[in-house]
Amino acid sequence: MELKGFEFVIGSMVTLRELETHPGFCVYTKGAARDSVKDIVGVQFRNLATVGGSLYGRFGFSDVLTFFLALDTQVELYHAGRVSLEEFSGMPKDRDILVRVIVKKHSLACTYLAHRNTRTDFPVLACALSVDEREGKIVVGARPSKAVMWKMTSEEAKKLREGKLTDGEKEAMFERVSGETVLGSNMRASREYREHLLGVLMERGLDALNQEAQGGEQA
Ligand SMILES: Cc1cc2nc3c(=O)[nH]c(=O)nc-3n(C[C@H](O)[C@H](O)[C@H](O)COP(=O)(O)OP(=O)(O)OC[C@H]3O[C@@H](n4cnc5c(N)ncnc54)[C@H](O)[C@@H]3O)c2cc1C
């Protein structure tokens, strides 16, 4: 895993533990890289599980996919070449090989939140939010299906970058995202509970980014 010019290049065999402890990447993502994997089983497990295996599976419960969708991420496939992670996430599973992950650097603010019934269990719902000089993103994972990514309007992203997002704008964003995100039930939680969690995680995430932009303490 290394920083090459304006991008982080992460080989497919990089472990989740390396992702969690890489100083440059953790600073760049404001700790969100660490937060996205810290509850996946335990350190011994994260020393073995890889970024390539985690993304290639495109699992519904994946914290890793949810997190990387919030960044400007591309994957390099042995046969298909470079594609955006968003496109890759929608591609049918075939026998290609994920060679590396490329994260382009921006002036980024991001945060990762997930709710688990018990620590180290699969997430009940995960939410990654990011804003940079170009756009703002909200990613909802563990719905329990595969993560989906929504873009903020340019006005919302601008306000969030400046720390000026109002309660009314937060509410409007939540209404839009919750209206478009298909949530479901499984053995971990009902659809109704996930709807409630989505509101909680989005509000906490947006407040954290808003306050960070104001130079205040993170919520
Ligand atoms: C008990 C348990 C709990 C877990 N909890 C969570 C959780 O809470 N959150 C979360 O996000 N994840 C969770 N995971 C998933 C875990 O983090 C890994 O993503 C998953 O186990 C894959 O592990 P691996 O990297 O060793 O891949 P492997 O097990 O080696 O491979 C998995 C599959 O992907 C294929 N593959 C591997 N690498 C590549 C590649 N580079 N290109 C193409 N195909 C490839 C393999 O052939 C295989 O079919 C959990 C897994 C387990 C077993």
Coordinates of C-alpha atoms and ligand atoms in Angstrom, one line a residue:
M1 CA 0.0 0.0 0.0
E2 CA 1.6 3.3 -1.0
L3 CA 1.0 6.9 -1.9
K4 CA 1.9 7.6 -5.5
G5 CA 1.6 11.2 -6.5
F6 CA -2.1 12.0 -6.0
E7 CA -3.4 8.5 -5.4
F8 CA -3.2 5.7 -2.8
V9 CA -2.4 2.4 -4.5
I10 CA -3.6 -0.5 -2.4
G11 CA -2.6 -4.0 -3.6
S12 CA -5.4 -6.7 -3.4
M13 CA -3.4 -8.7 -0.8
V14 CA -3.2 -5.7 1.6
T15 CA -4.9 -6.9 4.8
L16 CA -7.7 -5.1 6.6
R17 CA -5.3 -4.6 9.5
E18 CA -2.8 -2.8 7.3
L19 CA -5.7 -0.6 6.0
E20 CA -6.6 0.1 9.7
T21 CA -3.1 1.1 10.8
H22 CA -1.6 2.8 7.7
P23 CA -0.7 6.3 9.1
G24 CA -1.0 8.2 5.8
F25 CA -4.3 6.6 4.8
C26 CA -5.8 7.1 8.3
V27 CA -4.9 10.7 8.3
Y28 CA -6.3 11.2 4.8
T29 CA -9.6 9.6 5.7
K30 CA -9.7 11.3 9.1
G31 CA -9.8 7.9 10.9
A32 CA -12.7 6.6 8.8
A33 CA -10.6 3.8 7.3
R34 CA -9.9 2.5 10.8
D35 CA -13.5 3.0 11.9
S36 CA -14.8 1.0 8.9
V37 CA -12.8 -2.2 9.8
K38 CA -12.1 -2.0 13.5
D39 CA -15.2 -4.2 14.5
I40 CA -14.6 -6.9 11.9
V41 CA -14.1 -10.0 14.1
G42 CA -10.7 -9.3 15.7
V43 CA -7.1 -8.3 15.0
Q44 CA -6.0 -11.9 14.1
F45 CA -8.7 -12.1 11.6
R46 CA -8.0 -8.7 10.1
N47 CA -4.4 -9.7 9.7
L48 CA -5.6 -12.4 7.2
A49 CA -8.6 -10.9 5.5
T50 CA -7.7 -8.9 2.4
V51 CA -8.9 -5.8 0.7
G52 CA -9.1 -7.7 -2.6
G53 CA -11.2 -10.6 -1.2
S54 CA -13.4 -8.1 0.7
L55 CA -14.2 -6.0 -2.4
Y56 CA -14.4 -8.8 -4.9
G57 CA -17.1 -10.6 -2.9
R58 CA -19.3 -7.4 -3.0
F59 CA -21.0 -8.8 0.1
G60 CA -24.2 -7.1 1.3
F61 CA -22.8 -6.8 4.8
S62 CA -19.5 -5.3 3.7
D63 CA -18.1 -2.5 5.7
V64 CA -15.2 -2.4 3.3
L65 CA -17.3 -1.8 0.2
T66 CA -19.4 0.8 2.0
F67 CA -16.3 2.7 3.0
F68 CA -14.5 2.6 -0.3
L69 CA -17.6 3.7 -2.2
A70 CA -17.5 7.0 -0.2
L71 CA -14.0 7.8 -1.6
D72 CA -13.0 8.4 -5.2
T73 CA -12.1 4.7 -5.8
Q74 CA -11.2 2.7 -8.8
V75 CA -10.4 -1.0 -9.0
E76 CA -7.9 -2.5 -11.5
L77 CA -9.1 -5.8 -12.8
Y78 CA -6.7 -8.2 -14.6
H79 CA -8.9 -8.5 -17.7
A80 CA -11.3 -5.6 -17.6
G81 CA -8.8 -3.0 -16.6
R82 CA -9.6 0.1 -14.4
V83 CA -13.2 0.7 -13.6
S84 CA -14.8 2.9 -10.9
L85 CA -15.7 0.9 -7.7
E86 CA -19.4 2.0 -8.2
E87 CA -19.4 0.4 -11.7
F88 CA -17.6 -2.7 -10.4
S89 CA -20.1 -3.0 -7.6
G90 CA -22.9 -3.4 -10.1
M91 CA -21.0 -5.8 -12.4
P92 CA -21.9 -9.5 -12.4
K93 CA -19.5 -11.8 -10.7
D94 CA -17.1 -13.5 -13.2
R95 CA -13.6 -15.0 -13.0
D96 CA -11.6 -11.8 -13.3
I97 CA -8.9 -10.9 -10.7
L98 CA -8.9 -7.7 -8.7
V99 CA -5.3 -6.6 -8.9
R100 CA -5.3 -3.3 -6.9
V101 CA -7.5 -0.5 -5.6
I102 CA -6.7 3.1 -6.4
V103 CA -8.0 5.9 -4.3
K104 CA -7.6 9.4 -5.7
K105 CA -6.6 12.1 -3.3
H106 CA -8.8 15.2 -2.8
S107 CA -9.4 17.8 -0.1
L108 CA -11.5 15.2 1.8
A109 CA -13.7 15.1 4.8
C110 CA -15.3 11.8 5.6
T111 CA -16.8 9.7 8.4
Y112 CA -17.9 6.1 8.8
L113 CA -20.6 4.9 11.2
A114 CA -22.1 1.5 11.7
H115 CA -24.5 -0.1 14.1
R116 CA -24.0 -3.7 15.3
N117 CA -26.1 -5.6 17.7
T118 CA -23.0 -6.9 19.4
R119 CA -19.4 -5.8 18.8
T120 CA -17.7 -8.0 16.0
D121 CA -21.1 -9.2 14.6
F122 CA -22.0 -8.2 11.0
P123 CA -23.3 -4.6 10.8
V124 CA -27.1 -4.0 11.0
L125 CA -26.6 -0.8 9.0
A126 CA -23.6 1.1 7.9
C127 CA -23.3 4.7 6.6
A128 CA -20.3 6.4 5.1
L129 CA -20.4 10.1 4.3
S130 CA -17.8 12.2 2.4
V131 CA -17.4 15.6 0.9
D132 CA -14.5 17.0 -1.1
E133 CA -13.9 19.9 -3.4
R134 CA -16.0 18.3 -6.2
E135 CA -18.9 16.5 -4.6
G136 CA -20.6 15.0 -1.5
K137 CA -21.6 11.3 -1.1
I138 CA -23.8 9.2 1.2
V139 CA -23.3 5.5 1.1
V140 CA -25.7 3.1 2.9
G141 CA -24.5 -0.4 3.4
A142 CA -25.7 -3.6 5.1
R143 CA -29.2 -2.7 4.1
P144 CA -28.9 -5.8 4.3
S145 CA -28.2 -5.9 0.6
K146 CA -25.1 -4.4 -1.2
A147 CA -24.2 -0.9 -0.4
V148 CA -25.7 1.9 -2.5
M149 CA -24.2 5.4 -3.0
W150 CA -26.1 8.7 -3.4
K151 CA -24.7 12.0 -4.4
M152 CA -25.5 15.2 -2.5
T153 CA -26.7 18.2 -4.6
S154 CA -23.9 20.6 -5.4
E155 CA -25.5 23.1 -3.0
E156 CA -25.7 20.6 -0.2
A157 CA -22.1 19.6 -0.7
K158 CA -21.0 23.3 -0.8
K159 CA -22.8 24.0 2.5
L160 CA -21.4 21.0 4.2
R161 CA -17.8 21.9 3.1
E162 CA -18.4 25.3 4.6
G163 CA -19.9 23.9 7.8
K164 CA -23.2 25.7 7.1
L165 CA -25.6 22.8 6.5
T166 CA -28.9 23.7 8.3
D167 CA -31.2 21.3 10.2
G168 CA -33.8 21.8 7.4
E169 CA -31.2 20.8 4.7
K170 CA -30.2 17.7 6.7
E171 CA -33.8 16.7 7.0
A172 CA -34.4 17.2 3.3
M173 CA -31.3 15.1 2.5
F174 CA -32.5 12.3 4.8
E175 CA -36.0 12.3 3.3
R176 CA -34.5 11.9 -0.2
V177 CA -32.0 9.2 0.8
S178 CA -34.4 7.2 2.8
G179 CA -37.0 7.5 0.1
E180 CA -34.6 6.1 -2.5
T181 CA -32.8 3.5 -0.4
V182 CA -34.4 0.0 -0.4
L183 CA -34.0 -1.4 3.1
G184 CA -35.0 -4.9 4.2
S185 CA -35.3 -7.3 7.1
N186 CA -33.1 -10.2 8.1
M187 CA -32.3 -12.1 11.2
R188 CA -30.4 -9.1 12.6
A189 CA -33.0 -6.4 12.3
S190 CA -36.3 -5.4 10.7
R191 CA -36.7 -2.9 7.8
E192 CA -38.4 -0.5 10.3
Y193 CA -35.4 -0.6 12.7
R194 CA -33.0 0.0 9.7
E195 CA -35.1 3.0 8.7
H196 CA -34.7 4.4 12.2
L197 CA -31.0 3.7 12.2
L198 CA -30.5 5.4 8.8
G199 CA -31.8 8.6 10.3
V200 CA -29.6 8.3 13.4
L201 CA -26.4 7.5 11.4
M202 CA -27.0 10.1 8.8
E203 CA -27.6 12.8 11.3
R204 CA -24.5 11.9 13.4
G205 CA -22.4 11.7 10.2
L206 CA -23.6 15.0 8.8
D207 CA -23.2 16.7 12.2
A208 CA -19.6 15.4 12.5
L209 CA -18.7 16.7 9.0
N210 CA -20.5 20.1 9.6
Q211 CA -18.7 20.6 12.9
E212 CA -15.4 19.6 11.4
A213 CA -15.7 22.2 8.7
Q214 CA -16.5 24.8 11.4
G215 CA -13.2 23.7 13.1
G216 CA -15.1 22.4 16.2
E217 CA -15.0 19.1 18.0
Q218 CA -16.4 16.0 16.2
A219 CA -19.8 14.8 17.5
Ligands
LIG1 C1 -16.9 -14.7 10.6 C2 -16.7 -13.6 9.7 C3 -17.2 -12.3 10.0 C4 -17.0 -11.2 9.1 N1 -17.5 -10.0 9.4 C5 -17.4 -9.0 8.5 C6 -17.9 -7.7 8.9 O1 -18.4 -7.4 9.9 N2 -17.7 -6.7 7.9 C7 -17.1 -6.9 6.7 O2 -17.0 -6.0 5.9 N3 -16.7 -8.1 6.4 C8 -16.8 -9.2 7.3 N4 -16.3 -10.4 6.9 C9 -15.7 -10.6 5.6 C10 -14.2 -10.5 5.7 O3 -13.8 -9.3 6.2 C11 -13.5 -10.8 4.3 O4 -13.9 -9.8 3.4 C12 -13.9 -12.1 3.7 O5 -13.8 -13.1 4.7 C13 -12.9 -12.5 2.6 O6 -11.7 -12.8 3.1 P1 -10.3 -12.9 2.3 O7 -9.9 -11.5 2.0 O8 -9.4 -13.8 3.1 O9 -10.7 -13.6 0.9 P2 -10.8 -15.1 0.6 O10 -11.5 -15.9 1.6 O11 -9.3 -15.6 0.3 O12 -11.5 -15.0 -0.8 C14 -12.9 -14.9 -0.8 C15 -13.4 -15.1 -2.3 O13 -12.9 -14.0 -3.1 C16 -12.0 -14.5 -4.1 N5 -10.9 -13.6 -4.2 C17 -10.1 -13.2 -3.2 N6 -9.2 -12.3 -3.6 C18 -9.5 -12.0 -4.9 C19 -9.0 -11.1 -5.8 N7 -8.0 -10.3 -5.5 N8 -9.6 -11.1 -7.0 C20 -10.6 -11.9 -7.3 N9 -11.2 -12.8 -6.5 C21 -10.6 -12.8 -5.2 C22 -11.6 -15.9 -3.6 O14 -11.2 -16.7 -4.7 C23 -12.8 -16.4 -2.9 O15 -13.7 -16.9 -3.8 C24 -16.5 -11.5 7.8 C25 -16.0 -12.8 7.5 C26 -16.2 -13.8 8.4 C27 -15.7 -15.2 8.0

